[in-house]
PDB file of C-alpha atoms in Angstrom:
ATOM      1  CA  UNK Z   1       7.031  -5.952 -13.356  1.00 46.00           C
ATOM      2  CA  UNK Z   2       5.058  -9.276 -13.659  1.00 48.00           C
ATOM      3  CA  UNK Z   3       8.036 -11.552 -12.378  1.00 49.00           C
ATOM      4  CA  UNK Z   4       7.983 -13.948 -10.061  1.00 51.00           C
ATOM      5  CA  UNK Z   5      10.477 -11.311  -7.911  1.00 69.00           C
ATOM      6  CA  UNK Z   6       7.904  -8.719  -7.455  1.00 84.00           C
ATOM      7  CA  UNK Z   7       6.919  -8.398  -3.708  1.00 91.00           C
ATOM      8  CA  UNK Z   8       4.192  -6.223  -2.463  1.00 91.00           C
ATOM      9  CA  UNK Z   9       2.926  -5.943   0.879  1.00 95.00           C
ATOM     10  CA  UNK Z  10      -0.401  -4.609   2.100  1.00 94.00           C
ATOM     11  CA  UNK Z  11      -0.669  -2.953   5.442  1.00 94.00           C
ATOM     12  CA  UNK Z  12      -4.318  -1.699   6.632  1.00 92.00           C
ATOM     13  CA  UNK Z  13      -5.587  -3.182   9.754  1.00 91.00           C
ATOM     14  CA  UNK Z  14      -9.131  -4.020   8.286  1.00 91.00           C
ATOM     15  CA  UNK Z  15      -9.001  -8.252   7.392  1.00 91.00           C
ATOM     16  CA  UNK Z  16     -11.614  -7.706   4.321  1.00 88.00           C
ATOM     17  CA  UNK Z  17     -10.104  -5.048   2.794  1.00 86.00           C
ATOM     18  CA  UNK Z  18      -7.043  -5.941   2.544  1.00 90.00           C
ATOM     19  CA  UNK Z  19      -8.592  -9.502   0.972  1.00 89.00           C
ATOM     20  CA  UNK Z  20      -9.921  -6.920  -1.797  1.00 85.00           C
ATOM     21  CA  UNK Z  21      -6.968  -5.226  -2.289  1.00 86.00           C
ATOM     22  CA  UNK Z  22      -4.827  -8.671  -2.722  1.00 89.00           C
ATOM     23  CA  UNK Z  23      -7.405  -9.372  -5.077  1.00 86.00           C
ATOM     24  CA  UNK Z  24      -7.106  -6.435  -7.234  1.00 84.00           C
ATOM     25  CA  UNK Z  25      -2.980  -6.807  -6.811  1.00 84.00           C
ATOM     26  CA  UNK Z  26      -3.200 -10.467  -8.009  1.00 85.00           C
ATOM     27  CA  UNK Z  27      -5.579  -9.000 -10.624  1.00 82.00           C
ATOM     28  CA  UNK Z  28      -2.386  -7.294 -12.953  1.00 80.00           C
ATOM     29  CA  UNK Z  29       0.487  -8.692 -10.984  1.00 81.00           C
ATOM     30  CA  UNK Z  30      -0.259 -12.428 -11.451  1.00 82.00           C
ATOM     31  CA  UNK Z  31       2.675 -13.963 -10.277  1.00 84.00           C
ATOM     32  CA  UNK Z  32       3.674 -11.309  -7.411  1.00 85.00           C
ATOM     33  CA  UNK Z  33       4.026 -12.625  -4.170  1.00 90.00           C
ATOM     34  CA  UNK Z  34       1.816 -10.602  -1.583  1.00 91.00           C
ATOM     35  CA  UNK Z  35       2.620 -10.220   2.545  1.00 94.00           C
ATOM     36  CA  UNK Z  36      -0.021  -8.645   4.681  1.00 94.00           C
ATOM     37  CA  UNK Z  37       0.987  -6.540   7.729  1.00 94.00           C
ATOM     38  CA  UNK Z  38      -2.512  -5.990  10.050  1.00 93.00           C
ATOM     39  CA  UNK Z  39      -0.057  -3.049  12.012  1.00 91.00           C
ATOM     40  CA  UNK Z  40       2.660  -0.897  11.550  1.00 89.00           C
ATOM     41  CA  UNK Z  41       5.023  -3.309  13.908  1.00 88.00           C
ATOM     42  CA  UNK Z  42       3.956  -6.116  11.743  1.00 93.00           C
ATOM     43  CA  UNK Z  43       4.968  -4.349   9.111  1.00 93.00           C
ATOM     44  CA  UNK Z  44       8.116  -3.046  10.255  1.00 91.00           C
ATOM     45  CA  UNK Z  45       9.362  -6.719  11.633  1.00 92.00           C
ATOM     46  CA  UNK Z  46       8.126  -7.714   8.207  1.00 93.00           C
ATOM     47  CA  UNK Z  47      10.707  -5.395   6.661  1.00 94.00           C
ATOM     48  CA  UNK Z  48      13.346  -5.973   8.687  1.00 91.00           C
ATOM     49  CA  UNK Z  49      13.051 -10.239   7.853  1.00 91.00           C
ATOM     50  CA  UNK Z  50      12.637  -9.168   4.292  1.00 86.00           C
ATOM     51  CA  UNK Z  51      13.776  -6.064   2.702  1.00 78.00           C
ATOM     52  CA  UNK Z  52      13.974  -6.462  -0.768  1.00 87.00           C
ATOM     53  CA  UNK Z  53       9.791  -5.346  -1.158  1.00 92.00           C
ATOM     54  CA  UNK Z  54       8.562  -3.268  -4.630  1.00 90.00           C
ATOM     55  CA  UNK Z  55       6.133  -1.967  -3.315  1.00 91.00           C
ATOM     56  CA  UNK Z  56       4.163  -1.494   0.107  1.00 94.00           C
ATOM     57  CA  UNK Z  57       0.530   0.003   0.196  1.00 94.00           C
ATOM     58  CA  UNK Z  58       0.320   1.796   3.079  1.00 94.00           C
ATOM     59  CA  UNK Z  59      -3.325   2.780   5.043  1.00 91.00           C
ATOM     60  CA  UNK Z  60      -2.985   6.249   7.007  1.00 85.00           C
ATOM     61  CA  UNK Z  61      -4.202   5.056  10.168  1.00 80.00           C
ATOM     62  CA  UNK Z  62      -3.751   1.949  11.395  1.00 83.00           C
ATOM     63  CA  UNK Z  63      -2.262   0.475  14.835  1.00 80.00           C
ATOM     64  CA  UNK Z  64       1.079   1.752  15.727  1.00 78.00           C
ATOM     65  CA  UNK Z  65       0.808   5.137  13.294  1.00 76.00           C
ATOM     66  CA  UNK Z  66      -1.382   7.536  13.044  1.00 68.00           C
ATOM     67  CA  UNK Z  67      -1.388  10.643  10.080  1.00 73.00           C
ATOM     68  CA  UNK Z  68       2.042  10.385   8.010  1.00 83.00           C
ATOM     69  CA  UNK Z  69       4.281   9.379  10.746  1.00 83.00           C
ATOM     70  CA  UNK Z  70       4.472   5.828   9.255  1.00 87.00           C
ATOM     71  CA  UNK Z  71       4.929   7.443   5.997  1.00 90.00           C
ATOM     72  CA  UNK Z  72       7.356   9.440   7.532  1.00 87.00           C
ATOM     73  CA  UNK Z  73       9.240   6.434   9.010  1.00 88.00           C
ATOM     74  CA  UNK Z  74       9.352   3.849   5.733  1.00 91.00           C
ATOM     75  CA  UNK Z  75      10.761   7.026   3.282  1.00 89.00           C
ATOM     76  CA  UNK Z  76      13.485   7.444   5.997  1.00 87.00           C
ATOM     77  CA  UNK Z  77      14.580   4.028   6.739  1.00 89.00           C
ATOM     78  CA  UNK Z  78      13.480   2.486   3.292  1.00 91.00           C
ATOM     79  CA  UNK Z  79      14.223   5.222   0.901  1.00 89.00           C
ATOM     80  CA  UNK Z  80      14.219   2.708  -1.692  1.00 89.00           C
ATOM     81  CA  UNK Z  81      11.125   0.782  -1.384  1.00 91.00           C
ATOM     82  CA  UNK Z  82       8.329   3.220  -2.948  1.00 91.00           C
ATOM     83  CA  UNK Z  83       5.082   3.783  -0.417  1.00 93.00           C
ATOM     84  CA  UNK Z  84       1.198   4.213  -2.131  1.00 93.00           C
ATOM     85  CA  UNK Z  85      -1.135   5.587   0.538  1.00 93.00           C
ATOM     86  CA  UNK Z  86      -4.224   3.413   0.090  1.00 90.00           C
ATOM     87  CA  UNK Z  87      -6.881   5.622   2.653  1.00 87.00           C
ATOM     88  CA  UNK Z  88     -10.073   6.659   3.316  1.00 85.00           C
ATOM     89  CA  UNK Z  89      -9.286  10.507   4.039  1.00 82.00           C
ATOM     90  CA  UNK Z  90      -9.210  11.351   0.583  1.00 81.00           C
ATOM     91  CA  UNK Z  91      -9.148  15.474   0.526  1.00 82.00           C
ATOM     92  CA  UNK Z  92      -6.520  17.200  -1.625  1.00 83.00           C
ATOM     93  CA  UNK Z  93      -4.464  18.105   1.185  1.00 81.00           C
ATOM     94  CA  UNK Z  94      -4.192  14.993   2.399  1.00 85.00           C
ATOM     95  CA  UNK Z  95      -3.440  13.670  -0.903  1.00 88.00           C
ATOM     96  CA  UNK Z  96      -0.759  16.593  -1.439  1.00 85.00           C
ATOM     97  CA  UNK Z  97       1.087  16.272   1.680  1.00 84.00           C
ATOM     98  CA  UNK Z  98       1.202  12.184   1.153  1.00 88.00           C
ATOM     99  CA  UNK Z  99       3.156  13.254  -1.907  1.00 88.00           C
ATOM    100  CA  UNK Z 100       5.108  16.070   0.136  1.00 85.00           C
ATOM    101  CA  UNK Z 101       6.209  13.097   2.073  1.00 87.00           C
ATOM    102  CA  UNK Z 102       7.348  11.026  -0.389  1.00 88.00           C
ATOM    103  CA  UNK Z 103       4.913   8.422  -0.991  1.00 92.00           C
ATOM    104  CA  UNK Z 104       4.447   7.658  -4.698  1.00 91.00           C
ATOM    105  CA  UNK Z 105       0.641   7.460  -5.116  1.00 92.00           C
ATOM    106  CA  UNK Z 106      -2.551   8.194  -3.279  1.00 93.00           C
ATOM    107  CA  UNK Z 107      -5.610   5.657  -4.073  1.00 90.00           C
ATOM    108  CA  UNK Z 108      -8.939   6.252  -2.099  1.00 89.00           C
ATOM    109  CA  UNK Z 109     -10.107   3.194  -0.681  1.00 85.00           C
ATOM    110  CA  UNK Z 110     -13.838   4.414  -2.086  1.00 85.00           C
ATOM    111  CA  UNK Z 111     -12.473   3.899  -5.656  1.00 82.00           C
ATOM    112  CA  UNK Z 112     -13.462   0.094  -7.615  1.00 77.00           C
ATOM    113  CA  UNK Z 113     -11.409  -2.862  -8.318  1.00 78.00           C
ATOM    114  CA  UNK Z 114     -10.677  -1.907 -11.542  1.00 81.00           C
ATOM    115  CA  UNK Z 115      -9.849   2.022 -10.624  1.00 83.00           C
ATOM    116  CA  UNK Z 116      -7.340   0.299  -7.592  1.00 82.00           C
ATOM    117  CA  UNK Z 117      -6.121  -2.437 -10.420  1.00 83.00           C
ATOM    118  CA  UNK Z 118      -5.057   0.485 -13.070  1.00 85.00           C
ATOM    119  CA  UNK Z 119      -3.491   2.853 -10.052  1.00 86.00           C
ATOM    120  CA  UNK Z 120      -1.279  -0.443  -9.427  1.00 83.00           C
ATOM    121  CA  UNK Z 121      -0.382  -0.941 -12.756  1.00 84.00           C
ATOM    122  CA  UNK Z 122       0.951   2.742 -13.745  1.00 87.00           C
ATOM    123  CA  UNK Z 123       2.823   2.617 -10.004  1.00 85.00           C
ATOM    124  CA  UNK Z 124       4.644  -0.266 -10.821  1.00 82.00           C
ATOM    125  CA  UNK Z 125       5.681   1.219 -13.887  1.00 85.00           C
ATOM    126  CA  UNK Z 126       6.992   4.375 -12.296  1.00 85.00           C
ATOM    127  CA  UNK Z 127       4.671   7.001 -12.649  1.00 87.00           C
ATOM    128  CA  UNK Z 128       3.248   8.499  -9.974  1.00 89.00           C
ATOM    129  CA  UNK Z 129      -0.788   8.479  -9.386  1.00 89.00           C
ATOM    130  CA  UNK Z 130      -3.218  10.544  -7.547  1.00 89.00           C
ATOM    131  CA  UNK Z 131      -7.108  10.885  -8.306  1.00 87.00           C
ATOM    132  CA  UNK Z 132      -8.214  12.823 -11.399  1.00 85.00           C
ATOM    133  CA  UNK Z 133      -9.782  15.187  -9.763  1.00 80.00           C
ATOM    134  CA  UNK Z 134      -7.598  16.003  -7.249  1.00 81.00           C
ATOM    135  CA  UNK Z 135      -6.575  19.921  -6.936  1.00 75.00           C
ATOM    136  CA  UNK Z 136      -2.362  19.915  -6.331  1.00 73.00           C
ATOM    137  CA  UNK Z 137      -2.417  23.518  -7.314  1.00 72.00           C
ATOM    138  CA  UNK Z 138      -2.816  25.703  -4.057  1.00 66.00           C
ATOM    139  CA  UNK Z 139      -0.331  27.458  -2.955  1.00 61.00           C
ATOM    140  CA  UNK Z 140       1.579  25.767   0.557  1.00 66.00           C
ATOM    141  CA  UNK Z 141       1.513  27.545   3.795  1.00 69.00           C
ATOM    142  CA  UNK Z 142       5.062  28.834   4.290  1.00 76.00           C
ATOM    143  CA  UNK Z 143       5.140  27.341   8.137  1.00 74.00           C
ATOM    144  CA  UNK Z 144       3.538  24.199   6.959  1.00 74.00           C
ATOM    145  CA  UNK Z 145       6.930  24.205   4.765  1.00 78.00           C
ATOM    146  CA  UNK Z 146       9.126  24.836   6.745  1.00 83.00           C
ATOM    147  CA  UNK Z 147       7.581  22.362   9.170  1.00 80.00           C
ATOM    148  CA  UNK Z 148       7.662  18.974   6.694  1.00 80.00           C
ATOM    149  CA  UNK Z 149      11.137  20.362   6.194  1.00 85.00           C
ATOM    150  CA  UNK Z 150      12.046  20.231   9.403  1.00 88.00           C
ATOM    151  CA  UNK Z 151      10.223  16.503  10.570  1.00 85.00           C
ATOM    152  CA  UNK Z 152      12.009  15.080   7.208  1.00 83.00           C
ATOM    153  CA  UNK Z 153      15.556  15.731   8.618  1.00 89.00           C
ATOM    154  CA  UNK Z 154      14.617  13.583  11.620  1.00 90.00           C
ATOM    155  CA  UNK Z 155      16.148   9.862  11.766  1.00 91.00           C
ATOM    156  CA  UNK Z 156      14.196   6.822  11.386  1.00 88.00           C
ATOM    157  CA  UNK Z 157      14.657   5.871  15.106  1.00 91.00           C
ATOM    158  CA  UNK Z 158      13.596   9.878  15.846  1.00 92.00           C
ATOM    159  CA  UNK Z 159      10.403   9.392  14.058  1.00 89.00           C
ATOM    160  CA  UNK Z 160      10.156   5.924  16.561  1.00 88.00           C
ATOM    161  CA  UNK Z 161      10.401   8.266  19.280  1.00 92.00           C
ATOM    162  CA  UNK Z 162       8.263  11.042  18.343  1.00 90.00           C
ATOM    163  CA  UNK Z 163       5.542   8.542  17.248  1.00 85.00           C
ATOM    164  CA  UNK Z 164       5.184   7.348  20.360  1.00 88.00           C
ATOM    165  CA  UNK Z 165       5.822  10.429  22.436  1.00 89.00           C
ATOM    166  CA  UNK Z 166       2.573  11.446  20.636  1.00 84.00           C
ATOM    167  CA  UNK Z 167       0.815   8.533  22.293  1.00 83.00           C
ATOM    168  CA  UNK Z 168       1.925  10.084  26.409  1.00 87.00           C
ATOM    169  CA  UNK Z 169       4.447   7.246  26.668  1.00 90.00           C
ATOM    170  CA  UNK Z 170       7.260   8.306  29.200  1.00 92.00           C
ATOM    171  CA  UNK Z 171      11.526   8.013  28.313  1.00 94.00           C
ATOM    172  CA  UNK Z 172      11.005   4.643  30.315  1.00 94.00           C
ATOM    173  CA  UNK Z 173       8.239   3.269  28.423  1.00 94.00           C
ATOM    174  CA  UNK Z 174      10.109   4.001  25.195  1.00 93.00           C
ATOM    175  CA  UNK Z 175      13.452   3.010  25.980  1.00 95.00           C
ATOM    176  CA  UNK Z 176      11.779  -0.579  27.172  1.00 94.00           C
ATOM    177  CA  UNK Z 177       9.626  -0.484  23.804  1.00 89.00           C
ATOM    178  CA  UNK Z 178      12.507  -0.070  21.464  1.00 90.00           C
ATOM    179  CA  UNK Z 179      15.175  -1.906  23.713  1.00 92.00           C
ATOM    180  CA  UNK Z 180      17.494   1.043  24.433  1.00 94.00           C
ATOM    181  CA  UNK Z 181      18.507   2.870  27.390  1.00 95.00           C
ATOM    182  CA  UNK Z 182      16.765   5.676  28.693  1.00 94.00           C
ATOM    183  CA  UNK Z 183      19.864   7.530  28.280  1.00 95.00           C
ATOM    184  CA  UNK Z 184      19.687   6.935  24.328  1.00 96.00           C
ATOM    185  CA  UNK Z 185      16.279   8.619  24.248  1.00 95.00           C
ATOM    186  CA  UNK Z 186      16.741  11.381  25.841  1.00 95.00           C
ATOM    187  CA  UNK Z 187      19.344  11.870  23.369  1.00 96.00           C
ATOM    188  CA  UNK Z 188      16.641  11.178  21.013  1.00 96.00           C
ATOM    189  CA  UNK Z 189      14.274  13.552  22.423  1.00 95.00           C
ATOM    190  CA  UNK Z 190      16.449  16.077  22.588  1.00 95.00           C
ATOM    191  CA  UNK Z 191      17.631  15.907  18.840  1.00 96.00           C
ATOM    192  CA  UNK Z 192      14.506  15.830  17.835  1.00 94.00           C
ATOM    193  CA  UNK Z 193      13.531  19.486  19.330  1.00 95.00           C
ATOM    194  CA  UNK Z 194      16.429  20.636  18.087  1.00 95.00           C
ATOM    195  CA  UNK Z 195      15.551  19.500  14.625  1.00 93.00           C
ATOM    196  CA  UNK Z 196      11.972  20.818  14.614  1.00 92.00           C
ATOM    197  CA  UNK Z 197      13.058  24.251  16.421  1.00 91.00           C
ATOM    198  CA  UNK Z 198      10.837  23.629  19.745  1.00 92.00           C
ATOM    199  CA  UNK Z 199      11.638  24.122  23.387  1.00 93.00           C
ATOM    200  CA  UNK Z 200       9.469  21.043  24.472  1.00 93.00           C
ATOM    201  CA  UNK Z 201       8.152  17.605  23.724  1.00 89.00           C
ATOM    202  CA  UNK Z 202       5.045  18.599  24.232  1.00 90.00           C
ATOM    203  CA  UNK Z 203       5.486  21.415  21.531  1.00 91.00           C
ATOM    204  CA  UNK Z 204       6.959  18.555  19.413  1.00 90.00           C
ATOM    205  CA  UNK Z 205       3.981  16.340  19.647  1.00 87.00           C
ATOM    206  CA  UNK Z 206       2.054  19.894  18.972  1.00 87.00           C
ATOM    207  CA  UNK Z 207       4.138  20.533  16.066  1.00 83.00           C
ATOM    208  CA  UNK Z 208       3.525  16.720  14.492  1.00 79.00           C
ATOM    209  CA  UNK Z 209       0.157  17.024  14.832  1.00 79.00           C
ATOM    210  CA  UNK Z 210      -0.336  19.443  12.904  1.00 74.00           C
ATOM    211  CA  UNK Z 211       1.515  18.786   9.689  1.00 65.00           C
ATOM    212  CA  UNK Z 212      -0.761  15.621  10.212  1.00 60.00           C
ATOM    213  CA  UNK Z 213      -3.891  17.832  10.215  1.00 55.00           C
ATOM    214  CA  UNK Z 214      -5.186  16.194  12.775  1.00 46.00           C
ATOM    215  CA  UNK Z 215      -4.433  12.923  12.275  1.00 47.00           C
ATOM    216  CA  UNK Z 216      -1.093  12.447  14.256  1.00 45.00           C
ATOM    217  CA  UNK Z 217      -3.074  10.755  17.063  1.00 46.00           C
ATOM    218  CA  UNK Z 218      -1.684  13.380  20.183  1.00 44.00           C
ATOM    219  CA  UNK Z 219      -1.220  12.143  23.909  1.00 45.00           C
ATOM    220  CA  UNK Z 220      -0.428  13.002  27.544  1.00 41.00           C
ATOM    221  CA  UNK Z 221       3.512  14.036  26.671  1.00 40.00           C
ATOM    222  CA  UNK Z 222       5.097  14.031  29.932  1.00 39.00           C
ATOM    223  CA  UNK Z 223       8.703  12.451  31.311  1.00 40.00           C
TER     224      UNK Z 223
END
């Protein structure tokens, strides 16, 4: 995985860390070429330019996402591309539910150079890494379950929309933001209740939130 081809991109909105974190990737991947994204629409314009990525590490919170919605949004329109969450919440069920969600590895950002350099390595091979002493073993709330289940089925552009019906924008605001009519995202809106088995957005933003545990950054739904 060494090759010249190998792209990785970094996305964390903090300028120093992600200068330790390119070092530690140039560290074992010598010859990779590295993009930086400071936000998720950097990131996602990034991705559209240039698809063919290995890898992207991926910070939980950052502008643009907040929780696993950006997660949530690369597995669905990138199935392809595997995501390591690279965060600072570090608790097992934040770990396990980055893995629920697809991503392929969970490094703490309080872990060393060398810790972040062999987490890279055994990535890019294929395996799949979490912390040592991280506890996967308790048993999954049922509704919890049934909840990922239901936000996985929604559509890359439906995760668009949801994200940023949790931030209180209106139809308006989001039909301007992606460049669609407002006509389209009501569609949208109303796909996505149907999906997650609510009666309104504002029980949709609700429901997001707390698969996120929290961290799904909620707003003033209204519109």
């Amino acid at each position: 995985m060494n090759a010249p081809s190998t792209h990785l991109v970094i996305a964390d909105d903090h300028p120093l860390f992600r200068d330790a974190l390119r070092q530690a990737v140039a560290g074992v991947l010598t010859s990779a070429k590295i993009d930086e994204a400071g936000s998720f629409e950097d990131l996602t314009k990034l991705l559209e330019q240039t698809p063919d990525v290995d890898l992207i590490l991926l910070d939980l919170s950052m502008p643009g996402i907040s929780g696993f919605s950006g997660l949530i949004y690369l597995r669905a329109q990138y199935p392809a591309i595997p995501v390591v969450i690279v965060s600072a919440s570090d608790d097992s069920a934040t770990i396990r539910r980055s893995l629920d969600f697809g991503a392929s590895g969970f490094i703490p950002k309080r872990f060393g150079v060398e810790t972040l350099r062999d987490a890279i390595l055994k990535i890019m091979d294929g395996d799949v890494w979490v912390p040592a002493d991280t506890d996967l073993s308790a048993v999954a709330d049922p509704d919890m379950t049934r909840l990922r289940d239901r936000l996985v089925t929604l559509t890359p552009q439906q995760v668009r929309v949801l994200m940023m019906l949790s931030e209180g924008l209106l139809n308006k605001q989001i039909a301007y933001e992606l460049g669609v009519s407002e006509a389209t995202i009501k569609a949208h809106v109303s796909a996505i209740l149907q999906k997650l088995g609510v009666e309104s957005r504002t029980q949709a933003v609700i429901a997001a939130a707390k698969i996120a545990g929290g961290q799904w950054k909620q707003g003033s739904p209204t519109g």
